[in-house]
mmCIF file of C-alpha atoms in Angstrom:
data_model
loop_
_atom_site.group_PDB
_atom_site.id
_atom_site.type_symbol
_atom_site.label_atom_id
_atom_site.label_comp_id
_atom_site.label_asym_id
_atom_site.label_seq_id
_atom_site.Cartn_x
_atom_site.Cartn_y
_atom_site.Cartn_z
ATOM 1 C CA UNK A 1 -15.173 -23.230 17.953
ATOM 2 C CA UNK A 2 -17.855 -21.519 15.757
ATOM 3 C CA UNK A 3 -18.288 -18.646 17.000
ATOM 4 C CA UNK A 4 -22.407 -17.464 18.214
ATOM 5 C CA UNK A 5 -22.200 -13.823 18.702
ATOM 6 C CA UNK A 6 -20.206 -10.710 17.154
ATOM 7 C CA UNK A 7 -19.330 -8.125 19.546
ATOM 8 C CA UNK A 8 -18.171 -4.622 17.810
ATOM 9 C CA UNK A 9 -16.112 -2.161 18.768
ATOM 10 C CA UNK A 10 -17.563 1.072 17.238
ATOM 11 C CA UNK A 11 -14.271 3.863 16.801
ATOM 12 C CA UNK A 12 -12.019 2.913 14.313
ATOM 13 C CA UNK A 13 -14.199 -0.372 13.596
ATOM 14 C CA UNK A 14 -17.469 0.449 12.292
ATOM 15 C CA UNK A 15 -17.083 4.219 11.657
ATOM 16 C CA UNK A 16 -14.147 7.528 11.740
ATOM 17 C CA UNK A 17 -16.337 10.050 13.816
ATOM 18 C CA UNK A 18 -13.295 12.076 14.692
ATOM 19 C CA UNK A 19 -13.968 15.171 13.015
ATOM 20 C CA UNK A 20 -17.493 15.504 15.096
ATOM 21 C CA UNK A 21 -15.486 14.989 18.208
ATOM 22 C CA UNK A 22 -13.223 17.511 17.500
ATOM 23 C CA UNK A 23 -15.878 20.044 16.734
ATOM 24 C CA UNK A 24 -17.683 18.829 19.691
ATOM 25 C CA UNK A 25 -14.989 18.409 22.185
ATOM 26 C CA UNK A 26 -13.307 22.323 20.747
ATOM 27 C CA UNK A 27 -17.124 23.688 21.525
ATOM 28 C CA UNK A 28 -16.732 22.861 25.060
ATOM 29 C CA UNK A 29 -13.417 23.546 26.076
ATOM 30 C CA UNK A 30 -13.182 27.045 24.313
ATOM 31 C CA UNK A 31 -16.163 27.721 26.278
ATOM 32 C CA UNK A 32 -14.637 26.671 29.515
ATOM 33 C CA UNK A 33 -11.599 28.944 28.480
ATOM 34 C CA UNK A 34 -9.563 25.941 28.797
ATOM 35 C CA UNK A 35 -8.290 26.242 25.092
ATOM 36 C CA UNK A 36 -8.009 29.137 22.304
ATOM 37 C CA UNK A 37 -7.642 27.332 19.074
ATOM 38 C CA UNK A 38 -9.692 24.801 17.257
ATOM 39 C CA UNK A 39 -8.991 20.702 18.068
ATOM 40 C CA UNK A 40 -8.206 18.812 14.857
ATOM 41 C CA UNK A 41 -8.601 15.445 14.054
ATOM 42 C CA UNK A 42 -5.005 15.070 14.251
ATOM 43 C CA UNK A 43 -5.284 16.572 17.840
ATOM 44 C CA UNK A 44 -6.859 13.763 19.119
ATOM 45 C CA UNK A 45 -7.358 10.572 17.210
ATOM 46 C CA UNK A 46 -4.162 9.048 18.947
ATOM 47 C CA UNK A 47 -7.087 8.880 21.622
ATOM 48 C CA UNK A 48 -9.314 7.128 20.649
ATOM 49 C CA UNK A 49 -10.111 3.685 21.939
ATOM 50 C CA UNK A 50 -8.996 5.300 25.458
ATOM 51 C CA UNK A 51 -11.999 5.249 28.125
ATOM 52 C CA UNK A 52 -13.545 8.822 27.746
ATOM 53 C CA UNK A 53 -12.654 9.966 31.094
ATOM 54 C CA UNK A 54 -9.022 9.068 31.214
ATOM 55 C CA UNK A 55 -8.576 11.021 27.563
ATOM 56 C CA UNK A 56 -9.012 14.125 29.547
ATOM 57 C CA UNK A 57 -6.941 13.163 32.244
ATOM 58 C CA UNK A 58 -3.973 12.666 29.670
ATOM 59 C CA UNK A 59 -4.873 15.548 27.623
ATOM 60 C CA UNK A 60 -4.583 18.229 30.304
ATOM 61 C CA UNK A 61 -2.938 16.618 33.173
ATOM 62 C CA UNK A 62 -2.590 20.117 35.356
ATOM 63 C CA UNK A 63 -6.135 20.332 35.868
ATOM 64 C CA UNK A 64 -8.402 19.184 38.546
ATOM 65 C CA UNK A 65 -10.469 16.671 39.309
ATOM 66 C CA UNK A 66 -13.455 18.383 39.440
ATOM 67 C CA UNK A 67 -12.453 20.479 36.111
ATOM 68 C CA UNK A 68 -11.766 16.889 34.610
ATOM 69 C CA UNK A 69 -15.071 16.069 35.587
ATOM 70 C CA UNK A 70 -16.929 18.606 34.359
ATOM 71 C CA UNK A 71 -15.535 18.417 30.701
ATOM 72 C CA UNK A 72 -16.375 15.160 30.672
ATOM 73 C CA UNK A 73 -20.481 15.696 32.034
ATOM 74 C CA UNK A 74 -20.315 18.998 29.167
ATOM 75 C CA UNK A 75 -18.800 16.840 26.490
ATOM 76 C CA UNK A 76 -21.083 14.155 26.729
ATOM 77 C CA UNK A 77 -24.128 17.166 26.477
ATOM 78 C CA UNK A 78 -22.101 18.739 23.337
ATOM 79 C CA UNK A 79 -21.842 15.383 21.467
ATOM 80 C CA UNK A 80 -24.982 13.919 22.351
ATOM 81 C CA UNK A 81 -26.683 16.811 20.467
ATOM 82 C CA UNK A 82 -23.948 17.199 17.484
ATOM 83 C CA UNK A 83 -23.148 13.160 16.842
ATOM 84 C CA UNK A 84 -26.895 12.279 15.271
ATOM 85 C CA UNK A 85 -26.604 15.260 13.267
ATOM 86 C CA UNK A 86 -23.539 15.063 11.934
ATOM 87 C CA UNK A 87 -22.025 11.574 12.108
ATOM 88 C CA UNK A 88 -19.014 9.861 11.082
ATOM 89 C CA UNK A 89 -17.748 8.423 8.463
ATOM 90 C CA UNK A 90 -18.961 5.012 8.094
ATOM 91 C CA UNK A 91 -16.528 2.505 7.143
ATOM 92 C CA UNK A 92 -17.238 0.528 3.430
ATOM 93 C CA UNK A 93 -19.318 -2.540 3.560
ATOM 94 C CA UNK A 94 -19.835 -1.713 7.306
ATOM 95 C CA UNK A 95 -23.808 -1.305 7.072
ATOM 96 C CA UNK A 96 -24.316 -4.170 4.573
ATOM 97 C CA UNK A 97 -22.172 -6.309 6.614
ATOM 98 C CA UNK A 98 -23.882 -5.966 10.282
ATOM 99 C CA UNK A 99 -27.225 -6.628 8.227
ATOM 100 C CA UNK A 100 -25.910 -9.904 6.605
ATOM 101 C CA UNK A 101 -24.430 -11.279 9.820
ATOM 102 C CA UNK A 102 -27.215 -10.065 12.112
ATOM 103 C CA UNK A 103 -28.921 -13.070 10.090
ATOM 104 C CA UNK A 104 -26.708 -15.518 11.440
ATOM 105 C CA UNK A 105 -25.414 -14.500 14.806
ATOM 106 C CA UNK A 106 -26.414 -12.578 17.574
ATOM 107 C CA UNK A 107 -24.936 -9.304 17.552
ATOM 108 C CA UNK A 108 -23.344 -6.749 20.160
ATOM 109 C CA UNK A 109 -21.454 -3.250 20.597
ATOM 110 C CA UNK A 110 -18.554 -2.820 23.223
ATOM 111 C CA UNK A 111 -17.036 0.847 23.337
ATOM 112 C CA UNK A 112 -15.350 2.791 25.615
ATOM 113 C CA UNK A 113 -17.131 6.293 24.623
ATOM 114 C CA UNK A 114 -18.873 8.309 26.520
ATOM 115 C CA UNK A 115 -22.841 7.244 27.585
ATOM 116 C CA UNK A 116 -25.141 7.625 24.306
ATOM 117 C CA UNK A 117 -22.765 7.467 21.980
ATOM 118 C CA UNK A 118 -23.354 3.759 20.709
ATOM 119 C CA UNK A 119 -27.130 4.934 20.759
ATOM 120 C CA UNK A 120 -26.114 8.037 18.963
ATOM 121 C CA UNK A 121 -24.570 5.913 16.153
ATOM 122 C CA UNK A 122 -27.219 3.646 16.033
ATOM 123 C CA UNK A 123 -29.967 6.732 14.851
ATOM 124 C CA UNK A 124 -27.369 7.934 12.320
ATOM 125 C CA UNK A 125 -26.713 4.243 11.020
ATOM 126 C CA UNK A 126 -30.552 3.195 11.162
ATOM 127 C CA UNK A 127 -29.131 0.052 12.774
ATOM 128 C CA UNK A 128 -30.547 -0.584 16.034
ATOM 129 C CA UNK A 129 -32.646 -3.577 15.125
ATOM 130 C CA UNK A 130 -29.711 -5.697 13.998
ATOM 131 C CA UNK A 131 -28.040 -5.519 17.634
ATOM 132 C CA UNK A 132 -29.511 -7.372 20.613
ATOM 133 C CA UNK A 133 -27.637 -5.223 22.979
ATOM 134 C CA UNK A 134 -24.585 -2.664 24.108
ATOM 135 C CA UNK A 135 -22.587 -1.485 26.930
ATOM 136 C CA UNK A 136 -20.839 2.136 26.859
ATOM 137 C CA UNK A 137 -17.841 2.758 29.305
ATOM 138 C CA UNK A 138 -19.896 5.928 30.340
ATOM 139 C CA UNK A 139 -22.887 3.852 31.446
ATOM 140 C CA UNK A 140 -20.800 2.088 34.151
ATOM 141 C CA UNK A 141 -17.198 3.676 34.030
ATOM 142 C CA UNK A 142 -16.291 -0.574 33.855
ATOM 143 C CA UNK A 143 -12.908 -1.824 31.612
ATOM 144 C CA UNK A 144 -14.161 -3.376 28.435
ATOM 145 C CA UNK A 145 -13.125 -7.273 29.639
ATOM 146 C CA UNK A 146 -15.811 -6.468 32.570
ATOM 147 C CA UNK A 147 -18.518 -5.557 30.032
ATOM 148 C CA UNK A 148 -17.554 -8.093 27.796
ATOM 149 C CA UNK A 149 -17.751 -10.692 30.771
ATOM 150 C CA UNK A 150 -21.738 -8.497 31.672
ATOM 151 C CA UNK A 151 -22.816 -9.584 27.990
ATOM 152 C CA UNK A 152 -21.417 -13.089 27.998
ATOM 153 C CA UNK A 153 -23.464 -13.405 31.151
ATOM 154 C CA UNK A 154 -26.532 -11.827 30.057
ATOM 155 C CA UNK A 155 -26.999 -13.872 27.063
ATOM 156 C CA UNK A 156 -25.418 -16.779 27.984
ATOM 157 C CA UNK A 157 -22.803 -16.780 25.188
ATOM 158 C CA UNK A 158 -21.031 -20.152 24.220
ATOM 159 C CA UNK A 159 -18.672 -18.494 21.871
ATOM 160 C CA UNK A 160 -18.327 -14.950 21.437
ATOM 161 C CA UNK A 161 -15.733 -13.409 19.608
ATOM 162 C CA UNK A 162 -14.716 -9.323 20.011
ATOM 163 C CA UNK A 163 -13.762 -7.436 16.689
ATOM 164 C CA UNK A 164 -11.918 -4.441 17.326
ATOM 165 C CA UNK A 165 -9.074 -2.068 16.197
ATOM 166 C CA UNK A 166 -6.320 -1.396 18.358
ATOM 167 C CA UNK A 167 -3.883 -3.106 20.508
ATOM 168 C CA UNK A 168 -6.102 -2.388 23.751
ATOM 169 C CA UNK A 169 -8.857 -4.411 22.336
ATOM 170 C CA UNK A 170 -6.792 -6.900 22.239
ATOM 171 C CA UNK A 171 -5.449 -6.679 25.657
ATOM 172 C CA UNK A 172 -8.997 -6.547 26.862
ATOM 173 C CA UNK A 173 -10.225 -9.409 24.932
ATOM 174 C CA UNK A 174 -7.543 -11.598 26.251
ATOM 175 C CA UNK A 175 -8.836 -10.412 29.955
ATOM 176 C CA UNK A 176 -12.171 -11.377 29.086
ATOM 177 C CA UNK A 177 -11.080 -14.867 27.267
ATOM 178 C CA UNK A 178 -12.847 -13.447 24.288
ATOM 179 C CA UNK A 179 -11.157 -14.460 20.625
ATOM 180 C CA UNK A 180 -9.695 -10.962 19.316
ATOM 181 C CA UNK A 181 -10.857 -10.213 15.878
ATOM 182 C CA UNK A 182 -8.182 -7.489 14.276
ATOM 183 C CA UNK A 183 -10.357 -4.931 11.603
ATOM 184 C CA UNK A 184 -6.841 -3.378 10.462
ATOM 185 C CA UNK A 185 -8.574 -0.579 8.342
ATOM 186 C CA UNK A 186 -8.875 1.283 12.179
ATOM 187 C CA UNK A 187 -6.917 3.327 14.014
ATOM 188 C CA UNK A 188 -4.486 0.908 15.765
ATOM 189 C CA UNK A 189 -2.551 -1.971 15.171
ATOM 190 C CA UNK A 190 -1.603 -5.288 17.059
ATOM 191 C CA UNK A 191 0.111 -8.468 16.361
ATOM 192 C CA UNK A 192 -1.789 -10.370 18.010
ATOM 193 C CA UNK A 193 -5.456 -12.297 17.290
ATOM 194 C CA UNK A 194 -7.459 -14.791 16.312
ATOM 195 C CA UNK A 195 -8.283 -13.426 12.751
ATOM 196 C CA UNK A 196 -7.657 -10.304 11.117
ATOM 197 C CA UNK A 197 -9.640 -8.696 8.222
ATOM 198 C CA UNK A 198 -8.400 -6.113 5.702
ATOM 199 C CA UNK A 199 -11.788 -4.998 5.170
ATOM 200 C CA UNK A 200 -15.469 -5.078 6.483
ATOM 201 C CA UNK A 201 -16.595 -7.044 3.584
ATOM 202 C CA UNK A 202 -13.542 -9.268 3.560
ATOM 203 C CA UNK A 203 -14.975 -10.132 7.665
ATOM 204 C CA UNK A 204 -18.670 -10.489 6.739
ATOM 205 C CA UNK A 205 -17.685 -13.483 3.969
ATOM 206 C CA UNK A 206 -15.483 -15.030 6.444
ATOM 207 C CA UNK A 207 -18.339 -15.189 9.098
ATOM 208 C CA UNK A 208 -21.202 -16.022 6.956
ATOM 209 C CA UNK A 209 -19.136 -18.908 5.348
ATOM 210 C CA UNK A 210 -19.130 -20.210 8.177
#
């Protein structure tokens, strides 16, 4: 079926903002005393496309709750105020592409970052007006097939289809009954989907041939 709505993924699919979470994430926990030495990108990108709070569950397993808790609440301050400022790197093609298919289909984010992130990409990006909507993990603390099934419900979708990077995406998509679109230039991989795309611009032709 043709599909009527894109949703996105936004780590590893539309942009590499790991260096700003690094910075970010290294702010807060040398002030907390809970580390002494910078966090690289190599640190933690095996993270990402986790849900925010569980990546500090993994990460330091010895601590708390509560301690867990509050590096997540002073993360989200930290990266609110450094991620408009200083960004990510935004994939090739990326911005051109969500402005072509925003022509032709009604498009979504999905992520499972921390609340304000999506909107934190969409200042640095200038792209707000091409998406009718979003749903951050740390707006509800839901599973990304939940959110998925929130949007399908919202907007009465016949036929969405999720594009994403990593296996996970997958895994959710499949929960959701959600066609799983594989953008292989990310941070995963998986050997399963529906279609996979070496490239942005190699996805926006596909879709807008459609």
């Amino acid at each position: 079926m043709k599909p009527d709505s894109l949703i996105f993924d936004m780590d590893g699919t539309l942009w590499d903002a790991v260096d700003t979470y690094a910075y970010s994430w290294t702010q807060v926990l040398q002030e907390m005393g809970i580390i002494d030495k910078p966090l690289t990108k190599q640190d933690i990108q095996g993270y990402m496309g986790m849900e925010a709070k569980q990546i500090y569950k993994v990460m330091f397993p010895e601590l708390p709750e509560e301690t867990i808790e509050q590096i997540y609440q002073n993360i989200i301050v930290k990266t609110d105020e450094l991620l408009p400022k200083m960004g990510g790197n935004i994939y090739l093609d990326v911005l051109e592409g969500i402005e072509q298919l925003s022509r032709k289909y009604k498009l979504f984010m999905l992520s499972n970052c921390q609340k304000g992130s999506i909107r934190d990409f969409m200042i640095y990006t200038q792209t707000k007006q091409y998406f009718c909507d979003y749903i951050e993990y740390g707006s509800n603390h839901q599973p990304k097939h939940i959110n998925m099934k929130t949007l399908i419900d919202r907007y009465n979708l016949k036929a969405p289809m999720y594009i994403g990077d990593t296996d996970s995406d997958r895994k959710q998509s499949d929960l959701a009954y959600v066609p799983f679109v594989f953008a292989s230039w990310g941070f995963g991989t998986t050997d399963s989907y529906a279609h996979k795309f070496d490239s942005m611009k190699e996805l926006t032709e596909y879709f807008m041939s459609l």
